Amino acid sequence: MNATTRLHELGQSLWLDNITRDLLSSGTLQRYCTDFSVTGLTSNPTIFDEAIRNSTAYDEALHRKARGGKAGEQQFFELALEDLTQAAALFGPVHEATGGIDGWVSLEVSPLLADDAGATVEAAKRLHAQAHCSNLFIKIPGTPAGMQAIEESIFVGVPVNVTLLFSCEQYIAAADAYCRGIQRRINAGLDPKIASVASIFVSRWDKAVMDKVSPALRNRLGIAISGQVYKVYRERLASAEGRKLADAGALSQRLLWASTGTKDPQLPQSYYIEALAAPDTINTIPEKTLHAFSKEGKVNGVMREDGGNSETVLADFAKAGVDIQALAAQLQLEGAQSFTKSWTDLMAVIASKSEQLHRHGTAGG
């Protein structure tokens, strides 16, 4: 039994942090499901920017959409939904078998909307309706404006992947927003079974402090934060409020580990995957990390529900002058900015490819 199967058996879902048209058409994604127990996937603007830029797989569809008078965001969301609904169909049986808990794919709203709660909710509703797909999460960043959009989107029945969460406080805010949305549905007599995941970004913590702390503390911050979050997650699942929502028919918002590829070349690629093995959670894994983990990875037990030594390690970072709250806010802002840059690059690559294909198409016709 390989390491990915062992994680699956202990109750952790493995999702692929990638999507390309080639991955779907070549049968590779199907193979990952069979060989590595992959049961879902996530996407973001950076992933789509790379997929469309570095491949000809989208050219024909881009040309066709451009001829039909479509451009920019409209073109992109149609392309993305074609890929994601195909992947969602592949994960459909898992989604069905797990009662809607697993087997999800994710699509991000435009990062340009990050500070506008109302526009984010409208975009989430529109994309969800456009997809006609029961196992598609709409990704909304867990920024201050995002929290309002998350509650509102859940209330109107849109499943949400809350992205760009870094600290325990940010996680709690996202979990509270989800619970408020569900409680409002219950109060309004609506079906409370609307799924959500809360995505904690892990390795970016370690990259941010790499040159600022002693060798003894290197690559320990992301895992310590994750331990702290996991403890709170477990407490919330077992709490009176958590049980009350579950009794009313609601799903619990699942915890997802994101940014789990290593940023330090000296670390084994499976470092974060091994450290974050935990039941009732999801790990979304870059393709390279998935291959490395399946070959060399080990499952050495599971995360401790009491957070283990997280608080001690975090105290050591505080002593070393790391302000966790300030850094969490900075990492969230930088994450939002990097997605905005990828989005701008993505729109530019779609425009230039469409233009080239149009010229080529005209010349060839």
mmCIF file of C-alpha atoms in Angstrom:
data_model
loop_
_atom_site.group_PDB
_atom_site.id
_atom_site.type_symbol
_atom_site.label_atom_id
_atom_site.label_comp_id
_atom_site.label_asym_id
_atom_site.label_seq_id
_atom_site.Cartn_x
_atom_site.Cartn_y
_atom_site.Cartn_z
ATOM 1 C CA MET A 1 0.000 0.000 0.000
ATOM 2 C CA ASN A 2 1.598 3.309 -0.984
ATOM 3 C CA ALA A 3 1.691 6.366 1.272
ATOM 4 C CA THR A 4 -1.185 8.136 -0.505
ATOM 5 C CA THR A 5 -3.469 5.150 0.079
ATOM 6 C CA ARG A 6 -2.497 5.119 3.759
ATOM 7 C CA LEU A 7 -3.465 8.791 4.120
ATOM 8 C CA HIS A 8 -6.780 8.044 2.417
ATOM 9 C CA GLU A 9 -7.373 5.141 4.839
ATOM 10 C CA LEU A 10 -6.762 7.286 7.912
ATOM 11 C CA GLY A 11 -9.518 9.633 6.707
ATOM 12 C CA GLN A 12 -7.633 12.433 4.959
ATOM 13 C CA SER A 13 -8.719 13.405 1.447
ATOM 14 C CA LEU A 14 -5.968 14.039 -1.091
ATOM 15 C CA TRP A 15 -6.782 16.603 -3.736
ATOM 16 C CA LEU A 16 -4.600 17.680 -6.634
ATOM 17 C CA ASP A 17 -3.577 21.346 -6.627
ATOM 18 C CA ASN A 18 -3.570 21.620 -10.409
ATOM 19 C CA ILE A 19 -5.722 21.397 -13.507
ATOM 20 C CA THR A 20 -4.852 21.529 -17.198
ATOM 21 C CA ARG A 21 -6.735 20.383 -20.263
ATOM 22 C CA ASP A 22 -3.874 17.942 -21.014
ATOM 23 C CA LEU A 23 -4.211 16.397 -17.544
ATOM 24 C CA LEU A 24 -7.846 15.606 -18.365
ATOM 25 C CA SER A 25 -7.507 14.530 -21.998
ATOM 26 C CA SER A 26 -4.458 12.296 -21.433
ATOM 27 C CA GLY A 27 -6.219 10.284 -18.714
ATOM 28 C CA THR A 28 -3.590 11.355 -16.158
ATOM 29 C CA LEU A 29 -6.131 12.728 -13.687
ATOM 30 C CA GLN A 30 -8.100 9.488 -13.905
ATOM 31 C CA ARG A 31 -4.870 7.590 -13.204
ATOM 32 C CA TYR A 32 -4.146 9.750 -10.131
ATOM 33 C CA CYS A 33 -7.578 8.822 -8.785
ATOM 34 C CA THR A 34 -6.848 5.118 -9.232
ATOM 35 C CA ASP A 35 -3.169 5.041 -8.246
ATOM 36 C CA PHE A 36 -2.917 7.803 -5.631
ATOM 37 C CA SER A 37 -6.467 7.935 -4.143
ATOM 38 C CA VAL A 38 -6.946 11.518 -5.400
ATOM 39 C CA THR A 39 -10.566 12.503 -4.689
ATOM 40 C CA GLY A 40 -10.770 16.181 -5.716
ATOM 41 C CA LEU A 41 -8.810 19.124 -7.040
ATOM 42 C CA THR A 42 -8.234 22.848 -6.568
ATOM 43 C CA SER A 43 -7.396 25.569 -9.077
ATOM 44 C CA ASN A 44 -6.397 29.214 -8.841
ATOM 45 C CA PRO A 45 -5.541 32.048 -11.267
ATOM 46 C CA THR A 46 -1.827 31.112 -11.233
ATOM 47 C CA ILE A 47 -2.579 27.493 -12.203
ATOM 48 C CA PHE A 48 -4.813 28.563 -15.110
ATOM 49 C CA ASP A 49 -2.343 31.252 -16.235
ATOM 50 C CA GLU A 50 0.395 28.597 -16.527
ATOM 51 C CA ALA A 51 -1.930 26.051 -18.156
ATOM 52 C CA ILE A 52 -3.148 28.425 -20.898
ATOM 53 C CA ARG A 53 0.237 30.139 -21.432
ATOM 54 C CA ASN A 54 2.328 26.948 -21.713
ATOM 55 C CA SER A 55 0.066 24.783 -23.833
ATOM 56 C CA THR A 56 -1.737 24.787 -27.169
ATOM 57 C CA ALA A 57 -4.576 22.707 -25.650
ATOM 58 C CA TYR A 58 -6.763 25.811 -25.203
ATOM 59 C CA ASP A 59 -6.055 27.461 -28.560
ATOM 60 C CA GLU A 60 -8.939 26.045 -30.545
ATOM 61 C CA ALA A 61 -11.487 26.914 -27.835
ATOM 62 C CA LEU A 62 -9.988 30.417 -27.436
ATOM 63 C CA HIS A 63 -10.237 31.008 -31.175
ATOM 64 C CA ARG A 64 -13.833 29.779 -31.297
ATOM 65 C CA LYS A 65 -14.884 31.960 -28.336
ATOM 66 C CA ALA A 66 -13.124 35.026 -29.761
ATOM 67 C CA ARG A 67 -14.925 34.511 -33.084
ATOM 68 C CA GLY A 68 -18.162 34.378 -31.119
ATOM 69 C CA GLY A 69 -17.380 37.854 -29.728
ATOM 70 C CA LYS A 70 -16.260 36.722 -26.269
ATOM 71 C CA ALA A 71 -13.253 38.206 -24.507
ATOM 72 C CA GLY A 72 -11.391 38.456 -21.209
ATOM 73 C CA GLU A 73 -13.154 37.218 -18.095
ATOM 74 C CA GLN A 74 -16.063 35.712 -20.000
ATOM 75 C CA GLN A 75 -13.679 33.670 -22.171
ATOM 76 C CA PHE A 76 -11.660 32.567 -19.161
ATOM 77 C CA PHE A 77 -14.585 31.451 -17.001
ATOM 78 C CA GLU A 78 -16.046 29.439 -19.879
ATOM 79 C CA LEU A 79 -12.681 27.702 -20.444
ATOM 80 C CA ALA A 80 -12.184 27.079 -16.720
ATOM 81 C CA LEU A 81 -15.690 25.692 -16.278
ATOM 82 C CA GLU A 82 -15.239 23.349 -19.255
ATOM 83 C CA ASP A 83 -12.176 21.866 -17.496
ATOM 84 C CA LEU A 84 -13.644 21.884 -14.016
ATOM 85 C CA THR A 85 -17.005 20.338 -14.913
ATOM 86 C CA GLN A 86 -15.141 17.546 -16.733
ATOM 87 C CA ALA A 87 -13.019 16.952 -13.616
ATOM 88 C CA ALA A 88 -16.125 17.206 -11.421
ATOM 89 C CA ALA A 89 -17.777 14.446 -13.467
ATOM 90 C CA LEU A 90 -14.740 12.260 -12.790
ATOM 91 C CA PHE A 91 -15.111 12.880 -9.049
ATOM 92 C CA GLY A 92 -18.926 12.511 -9.195
ATOM 93 C CA PRO A 93 -18.997 8.913 -7.899
ATOM 94 C CA VAL A 94 -16.840 9.867 -4.862
ATOM 95 C CA HIS A 95 -19.053 12.900 -4.237
ATOM 96 C CA GLU A 96 -22.126 10.679 -4.330
ATOM 97 C CA ALA A 97 -20.600 7.901 -2.198
ATOM 98 C CA THR A 98 -19.472 10.319 0.546
ATOM 99 C CA GLY A 99 -22.803 12.157 0.753
ATOM 100 C CA GLY A 100 -21.344 15.357 -0.661
ATOM 101 C CA ILE A 101 -18.341 15.515 1.681
ATOM 102 C CA ASP A 102 -15.623 14.676 -0.854
ATOM 103 C CA GLY A 103 -15.149 14.753 -4.634
ATOM 104 C CA TRP A 104 -14.995 18.534 -5.103
ATOM 105 C CA VAL A 105 -13.348 20.882 -7.610
ATOM 106 C CA SER A 106 -12.780 24.608 -6.974
ATOM 107 C CA LEU A 107 -13.008 27.792 -9.056
ATOM 108 C CA GLU A 108 -11.808 31.189 -7.807
ATOM 109 C CA VAL A 109 -13.853 34.375 -8.234
ATOM 110 C CA SER A 110 -11.911 37.229 -9.840
ATOM 111 C CA PRO A 111 -9.247 38.386 -7.334
ATOM 112 C CA LEU A 112 -10.055 41.965 -8.389
ATOM 113 C CA LEU A 113 -13.213 41.660 -6.253
ATOM 114 C CA ALA A 114 -11.335 40.825 -3.010
ATOM 115 C CA ASP A 115 -12.385 44.053 -1.228
ATOM 116 C CA ASP A 116 -15.960 44.173 -2.522
ATOM 117 C CA ALA A 117 -18.257 41.798 -0.632
ATOM 118 C CA GLY A 118 -21.386 42.560 -2.695
ATOM 119 C CA ALA A 119 -19.666 42.024 -6.061
ATOM 120 C CA THR A 120 -18.040 38.821 -4.754
ATOM 121 C CA VAL A 121 -21.421 37.350 -3.772
ATOM 122 C CA GLU A 122 -22.902 38.261 -7.166
ATOM 123 C CA ALA A 123 -19.935 36.633 -8.955
ATOM 124 C CA ALA A 124 -20.168 33.520 -6.741
ATOM 125 C CA LYS A 125 -23.895 33.136 -7.499
ATOM 126 C CA ARG A 126 -23.379 33.707 -11.223
ATOM 127 C CA LEU A 127 -20.485 31.228 -11.580
ATOM 128 C CA HIS A 128 -22.223 28.595 -9.496
ATOM 129 C CA ALA A 129 -25.377 28.903 -11.605
ATOM 130 C CA GLN A 130 -23.355 28.878 -14.852
ATOM 131 C CA ALA A 131 -21.578 25.637 -13.864
ATOM 132 C CA HIS A 132 -24.726 23.517 -13.270
ATOM 133 C CA CYS A 133 -22.438 21.363 -11.151
ATOM 134 C CA SER A 134 -23.225 20.136 -7.638
ATOM 135 C CA ASN A 135 -19.579 19.443 -6.675
ATOM 136 C CA LEU A 136 -17.992 22.796 -7.592
ATOM 137 C CA PHE A 137 -16.742 25.059 -4.807
ATOM 138 C CA ILE A 138 -16.469 28.777 -5.462
ATOM 139 C CA LYS A 139 -13.252 30.060 -3.896
ATOM 140 C CA ILE A 140 -13.534 33.289 -1.910
ATOM 141 C CA PRO A 141 -10.502 34.754 -0.097
ATOM 142 C CA GLY A 142 -10.806 34.963 3.693
ATOM 143 C CA THR A 143 -10.051 38.693 3.752
ATOM 144 C CA PRO A 144 -12.111 41.009 6.007
ATOM 145 C CA ALA A 145 -14.458 41.827 3.071
ATOM 146 C CA GLY A 146 -14.405 38.149 2.099
ATOM 147 C CA MET A 147 -15.922 37.097 5.443
ATOM 148 C CA GLN A 148 -19.141 38.979 4.699
ATOM 149 C CA ALA A 149 -19.219 37.485 1.186
ATOM 150 C CA ILE A 150 -18.678 33.958 2.583
ATOM 151 C CA GLU A 151 -21.602 34.212 5.014
ATOM 152 C CA GLU A 152 -23.875 35.651 2.328
ATOM 153 C CA SER A 153 -22.820 33.098 -0.340
ATOM 154 C CA ILE A 154 -23.457 30.192 2.040
ATOM 155 C CA PHE A 155 -26.836 31.711 2.939
ATOM 156 C CA VAL A 156 -27.854 31.868 -0.747
ATOM 157 C CA GLY A 157 -26.749 28.246 -1.235
ATOM 158 C CA VAL A 158 -23.328 28.542 -2.904
ATOM 159 C CA PRO A 159 -20.711 26.009 -1.664
ATOM 160 C CA VAL A 160 -17.554 27.928 -0.708
ATOM 161 C CA ASN A 161 -13.857 27.121 -0.480
ATOM 162 C CA VAL A 162 -12.494 29.864 1.802
ATOM 163 C CA THR A 163 -8.998 30.530 0.542
ATOM 164 C CA LEU A 164 -5.944 32.521 1.719
ATOM 165 C CA LEU A 165 -6.315 31.720 5.425
ATOM 166 C CA PHE A 166 -3.060 31.827 7.371
ATOM 167 C CA SER A 167 -3.606 32.195 11.118
ATOM 168 C CA CYS A 168 -5.832 30.603 13.719
ATOM 169 C CA GLU A 169 -7.754 33.900 14.055
ATOM 170 C CA GLN A 170 -8.385 34.056 10.304
ATOM 171 C CA TYR A 171 -9.555 30.424 10.380
ATOM 172 C CA ILE A 172 -11.977 31.114 13.265
ATOM 173 C CA ALA A 173 -13.420 34.117 11.395
ATOM 174 C CA ALA A 174 -14.040 31.902 8.332
ATOM 175 C CA ALA A 175 -15.591 29.113 10.423
ATOM 176 C CA ASP A 176 -17.853 31.644 12.160
ATOM 177 C CA ALA A 177 -18.925 33.150 8.814
ATOM 178 C CA TYR A 178 -19.842 29.668 7.564
ATOM 179 C CA CYS A 179 -21.845 28.869 10.729
ATOM 180 C CA ARG A 180 -23.711 32.194 10.520
ATOM 181 C CA GLY A 181 -24.667 31.494 6.902
ATOM 182 C CA ILE A 182 -25.899 27.996 7.802
ATOM 183 C CA GLN A 183 -27.803 29.248 10.875
ATOM 184 C CA ARG A 184 -29.545 31.844 8.706
ATOM 185 C CA ARG A 185 -30.582 29.078 6.302
ATOM 186 C CA ILE A 186 -31.971 27.033 9.194
ATOM 187 C CA ASN A 187 -33.861 30.095 10.509
ATOM 188 C CA ALA A 188 -35.285 30.695 7.018
ATOM 189 C CA GLY A 189 -36.439 27.070 6.684
ATOM 190 C CA LEU A 190 -33.893 26.321 3.934
ATOM 191 C CA ASP A 191 -31.850 23.129 3.520
ATOM 192 C CA PRO A 192 -28.726 23.567 5.688
ATOM 193 C CA LYS A 193 -26.639 21.087 3.694
ATOM 194 C CA ILE A 194 -24.296 23.562 1.949
ATOM 195 C CA ALA A 195 -20.673 22.428 1.909
ATOM 196 C CA SER A 196 -17.575 24.491 2.651
ATOM 197 C CA VAL A 197 -13.864 24.041 3.249
ATOM 198 C CA ALA A 198 -11.449 26.396 5.018
ATOM 199 C CA SER A 199 -8.029 26.448 3.329
ATOM 200 C CA ILE A 200 -4.989 27.095 5.532
ATOM 201 C CA PHE A 201 -1.845 28.082 3.602
ATOM 202 C CA VAL A 202 1.136 26.415 5.267
ATOM 203 C CA SER A 203 4.541 26.677 3.567
ATOM 204 C CA ARG A 204 4.359 30.424 2.934
ATOM 205 C CA TRP A 205 4.869 30.986 6.678
ATOM 206 C CA ASP A 206 8.237 29.247 6.552
ATOM 207 C CA LYS A 207 9.321 31.046 3.401
ATOM 208 C CA ALA A 208 8.472 34.402 5.034
ATOM 209 C CA VAL A 209 10.690 33.843 8.106
ATOM 210 C CA MET A 210 13.402 31.688 6.507
ATOM 211 C CA ASP A 211 16.164 34.303 6.778
ATOM 212 C CA LYS A 212 14.898 35.863 10.012
ATOM 213 C CA VAL A 213 15.174 32.960 12.482
ATOM 214 C CA SER A 214 17.836 30.569 13.773
ATOM 215 C CA PRO A 215 18.421 27.247 11.971
ATOM 216 C CA ALA A 216 16.670 25.478 14.892
ATOM 217 C CA LEU A 217 13.404 27.284 14.028
ATOM 218 C CA ARG A 218 13.570 26.994 10.246
ATOM 219 C CA ASN A 219 10.587 25.315 8.567
ATOM 220 C CA ARG A 220 8.721 24.899 11.865
ATOM 221 C CA LEU A 221 6.315 27.843 11.811
ATOM 222 C CA GLY A 222 3.826 26.560 9.202
ATOM 223 C CA ILE A 223 3.402 23.252 11.009
ATOM 224 C CA ALA A 224 3.068 24.940 14.428
ATOM 225 C CA ILE A 225 0.329 27.260 13.095
ATOM 226 C CA SER A 226 -1.376 24.227 11.515
ATOM 227 C CA GLY A 227 -1.294 22.363 14.845
ATOM 228 C CA GLN A 228 -2.907 25.336 16.565
ATOM 229 C CA VAL A 229 -5.630 25.519 13.872
ATOM 230 C CA TYR A 230 -6.232 21.745 13.969
ATOM 231 C CA LYS A 231 -6.817 21.874 17.744
ATOM 232 C CA VAL A 232 -9.455 24.617 17.316
ATOM 233 C CA TYR A 233 -11.005 22.716 14.381
ATOM 234 C CA ARG A 234 -11.369 19.585 16.519
ATOM 235 C CA GLU A 235 -12.853 21.593 19.403
ATOM 236 C CA ARG A 236 -15.393 23.202 17.082
ATOM 237 C CA LEU A 237 -16.459 19.842 15.629
ATOM 238 C CA ALA A 238 -17.105 18.541 19.153
ATOM 239 C CA SER A 239 -18.706 21.763 20.482
ATOM 240 C CA ALA A 240 -22.381 22.156 21.371
ATOM 241 C CA GLU A 241 -22.869 24.564 18.444
ATOM 242 C CA GLY A 242 -21.141 22.151 16.041
ATOM 243 C CA ARG A 243 -23.362 19.284 17.188
ATOM 244 C CA LYS A 244 -26.486 21.448 17.013
ATOM 245 C CA LEU A 245 -25.808 22.342 13.357
ATOM 246 C CA ALA A 246 -24.993 18.685 12.554
ATOM 247 C CA ASP A 247 -28.282 17.605 14.201
ATOM 248 C CA ALA A 248 -30.127 20.096 11.992
ATOM 249 C CA GLY A 249 -28.654 18.335 8.919
ATOM 250 C CA ALA A 250 -25.700 20.653 8.228
ATOM 251 C CA LEU A 251 -22.300 19.443 7.065
ATOM 252 C CA SER A 252 -19.268 20.583 9.040
ATOM 253 C CA GLN A 253 -16.901 22.937 7.250
ATOM 254 C CA ARG A 254 -13.800 20.824 6.568
ATOM 255 C CA LEU A 255 -10.250 21.952 7.136
ATOM 256 C CA LEU A 256 -7.999 21.952 4.069
ATOM 257 C CA TRP A 257 -4.195 22.218 4.065
ATOM 258 C CA ALA A 258 -3.002 24.285 1.101
ATOM 259 C CA SER A 259 0.420 25.508 -0.013
ATOM 260 C CA THR A 260 1.927 22.158 1.008
ATOM 261 C CA GLY A 261 4.728 22.012 -1.568
ATOM 262 C CA THR A 262 8.120 22.810 -0.014
ATOM 263 C CA LYS A 263 9.746 26.200 -0.652
ATOM 264 C CA ASP A 264 13.115 25.208 0.887
ATOM 265 C CA PRO A 265 15.183 23.000 -1.465
ATOM 266 C CA GLN A 266 16.829 21.354 1.559
ATOM 267 C CA LEU A 267 13.543 19.833 2.732
ATOM 268 C CA PRO A 268 12.204 16.517 1.424
ATOM 269 C CA GLN A 269 9.232 17.269 -0.851
ATOM 270 C CA SER A 270 6.878 15.230 1.322
ATOM 271 C CA TYR A 271 7.745 17.254 4.485
ATOM 272 C CA TYR A 272 4.393 19.025 4.933
ATOM 273 C CA ILE A 273 2.311 16.071 3.730
ATOM 274 C CA GLU A 274 3.804 13.820 6.413
ATOM 275 C CA ALA A 275 3.443 16.448 9.164
ATOM 276 C CA LEU A 276 -0.197 17.261 8.325
ATOM 277 C CA ALA A 277 -1.629 13.728 8.223
ATOM 278 C CA ALA A 278 -4.971 14.094 10.020
ATOM 279 C CA PRO A 279 -8.427 12.512 9.718
ATOM 280 C CA ASP A 280 -11.389 14.667 8.586
ATOM 281 C CA THR A 281 -9.083 17.059 6.736
ATOM 282 C CA ILE A 282 -8.026 17.564 3.117
ATOM 283 C CA ASN A 283 -4.544 18.103 1.720
ATOM 284 C CA THR A 284 -4.380 19.701 -1.714
ATOM 285 C CA ILE A 285 -1.041 18.695 -3.214
ATOM 286 C CA PRO A 286 1.009 20.037 -6.136
ATOM 287 C CA GLU A 287 1.632 17.374 -8.781
ATOM 288 C CA LYS A 288 5.392 17.166 -8.146
ATOM 289 C CA THR A 289 4.781 16.713 -4.387
ATOM 290 C CA LEU A 290 2.162 14.026 -5.038
ATOM 291 C CA HIS A 291 4.656 11.973 -7.055
ATOM 292 C CA ALA A 292 7.412 12.458 -4.468
ATOM 293 C CA PHE A 293 5.126 11.525 -1.567
ATOM 294 C CA SER A 294 3.801 8.410 -3.294
ATOM 295 C CA LYS A 295 7.407 7.234 -3.839
ATOM 296 C CA GLU A 296 9.217 8.287 -0.657
ATOM 297 C CA GLY A 297 6.531 9.437 1.760
ATOM 298 C CA LYS A 298 5.778 7.858 5.102
ATOM 299 C CA VAL A 299 2.727 8.102 7.337
ATOM 300 C CA ASN A 300 4.226 8.192 10.819
ATOM 301 C CA GLY A 301 1.011 8.693 12.774
ATOM 302 C CA VAL A 302 -1.464 11.557 12.843
ATOM 303 C CA MET A 303 -1.578 15.148 14.077
ATOM 304 C CA ARG A 304 -2.417 15.498 17.738
ATOM 305 C CA GLU A 305 -5.900 16.820 18.458
ATOM 306 C CA ASP A 306 -4.545 18.907 21.348
ATOM 307 C CA GLY A 307 -2.161 20.761 19.020
ATOM 308 C CA GLY A 308 0.922 18.932 20.301
ATOM 309 C CA ASN A 309 3.814 21.307 20.954
ATOM 310 C CA SER A 310 2.433 24.104 18.716
ATOM 311 C CA GLU A 311 2.100 26.701 21.477
ATOM 312 C CA THR A 312 5.686 26.099 22.693
ATOM 313 C CA VAL A 313 7.059 26.468 19.159
ATOM 314 C CA LEU A 314 4.962 29.603 18.557
ATOM 315 C CA ALA A 315 6.292 31.065 21.829
ATOM 316 C CA ASP A 316 9.839 30.445 20.532
ATOM 317 C CA PHE A 317 8.991 32.372 17.361
ATOM 318 C CA ALA A 318 7.538 35.233 19.432
ATOM 319 C CA LYS A 319 10.792 35.335 21.434
ATOM 320 C CA ALA A 320 12.693 35.462 18.137
ATOM 321 C CA GLY A 321 10.742 38.627 17.273
ATOM 322 C CA VAL A 322 8.138 37.154 14.884
ATOM 323 C CA ASP A 323 4.764 38.939 15.215
ATOM 324 C CA ILE A 324 2.340 36.203 14.133
ATOM 325 C CA GLN A 325 -0.731 38.477 13.769
ATOM 326 C CA ALA A 326 1.093 41.080 11.696
ATOM 327 C CA LEU A 327 2.718 38.395 9.543
ATOM 328 C CA ALA A 328 -0.628 36.631 8.966
ATOM 329 C CA ALA A 329 -2.156 39.897 7.709
ATOM 330 C CA GLN A 330 0.891 40.535 5.500
ATOM 331 C CA LEU A 331 0.839 36.996 4.043
ATOM 332 C CA GLN A 332 -2.875 37.292 3.275
ATOM 333 C CA LEU A 333 -2.335 40.623 1.543
ATOM 334 C CA GLU A 334 0.643 39.273 -0.444
ATOM 335 C CA GLY A 335 -1.385 36.173 -1.389
ATOM 336 C CA ALA A 336 -4.230 38.356 -2.675
ATOM 337 C CA GLN A 337 -1.752 40.544 -4.590
ATOM 338 C CA SER A 338 -0.047 37.544 -6.203
ATOM 339 C CA PHE A 339 -3.426 36.175 -7.369
ATOM 340 C CA THR A 340 -4.290 39.627 -8.746
ATOM 341 C CA LYS A 341 -1.001 39.685 -10.675
ATOM 342 C CA SER A 342 -1.665 36.163 -12.020
ATOM 343 C CA TRP A 343 -5.168 37.278 -12.992
ATOM 344 C CA THR A 344 -3.813 40.285 -14.905
ATOM 345 C CA ASP A 345 -1.240 38.023 -16.608
ATOM 346 C CA LEU A 346 -3.973 35.507 -17.400
ATOM 347 C CA MET A 347 -6.204 38.156 -19.024
ATOM 348 C CA ALA A 348 -3.193 39.384 -21.033
ATOM 349 C CA VAL A 349 -2.279 35.893 -22.264
ATOM 350 C CA ILE A 350 -5.902 35.195 -23.266
ATOM 351 C CA ALA A 351 -6.056 38.519 -25.160
ATOM 352 C CA SER A 352 -2.732 38.020 -26.974
ATOM 353 C CA LYS A 353 -3.425 34.368 -27.832
ATOM 354 C CA SER A 354 -6.903 35.256 -29.105
ATOM 355 C CA GLU A 355 -5.403 38.036 -31.247
ATOM 356 C CA GLN A 356 -2.681 35.753 -32.692
ATOM 357 C CA LEU A 357 -5.166 32.962 -33.381
ATOM 358 C CA HIS A 358 -7.541 35.426 -35.005
ATOM 359 C CA ARG A 359 -4.779 36.725 -37.318
ATOM 360 C CA HIS A 360 -3.576 33.222 -38.066
ATOM 361 C CA GLY A 361 -7.134 32.001 -38.575
ATOM 362 C CA THR A 362 -7.919 34.855 -40.965
ATOM 363 C CA ALA A 363 -4.703 34.330 -42.926
ATOM 364 C CA GLY A 364 -5.364 30.610 -43.076
ATOM 365 C CA GLY A 365 -8.968 31.125 -44.224
#
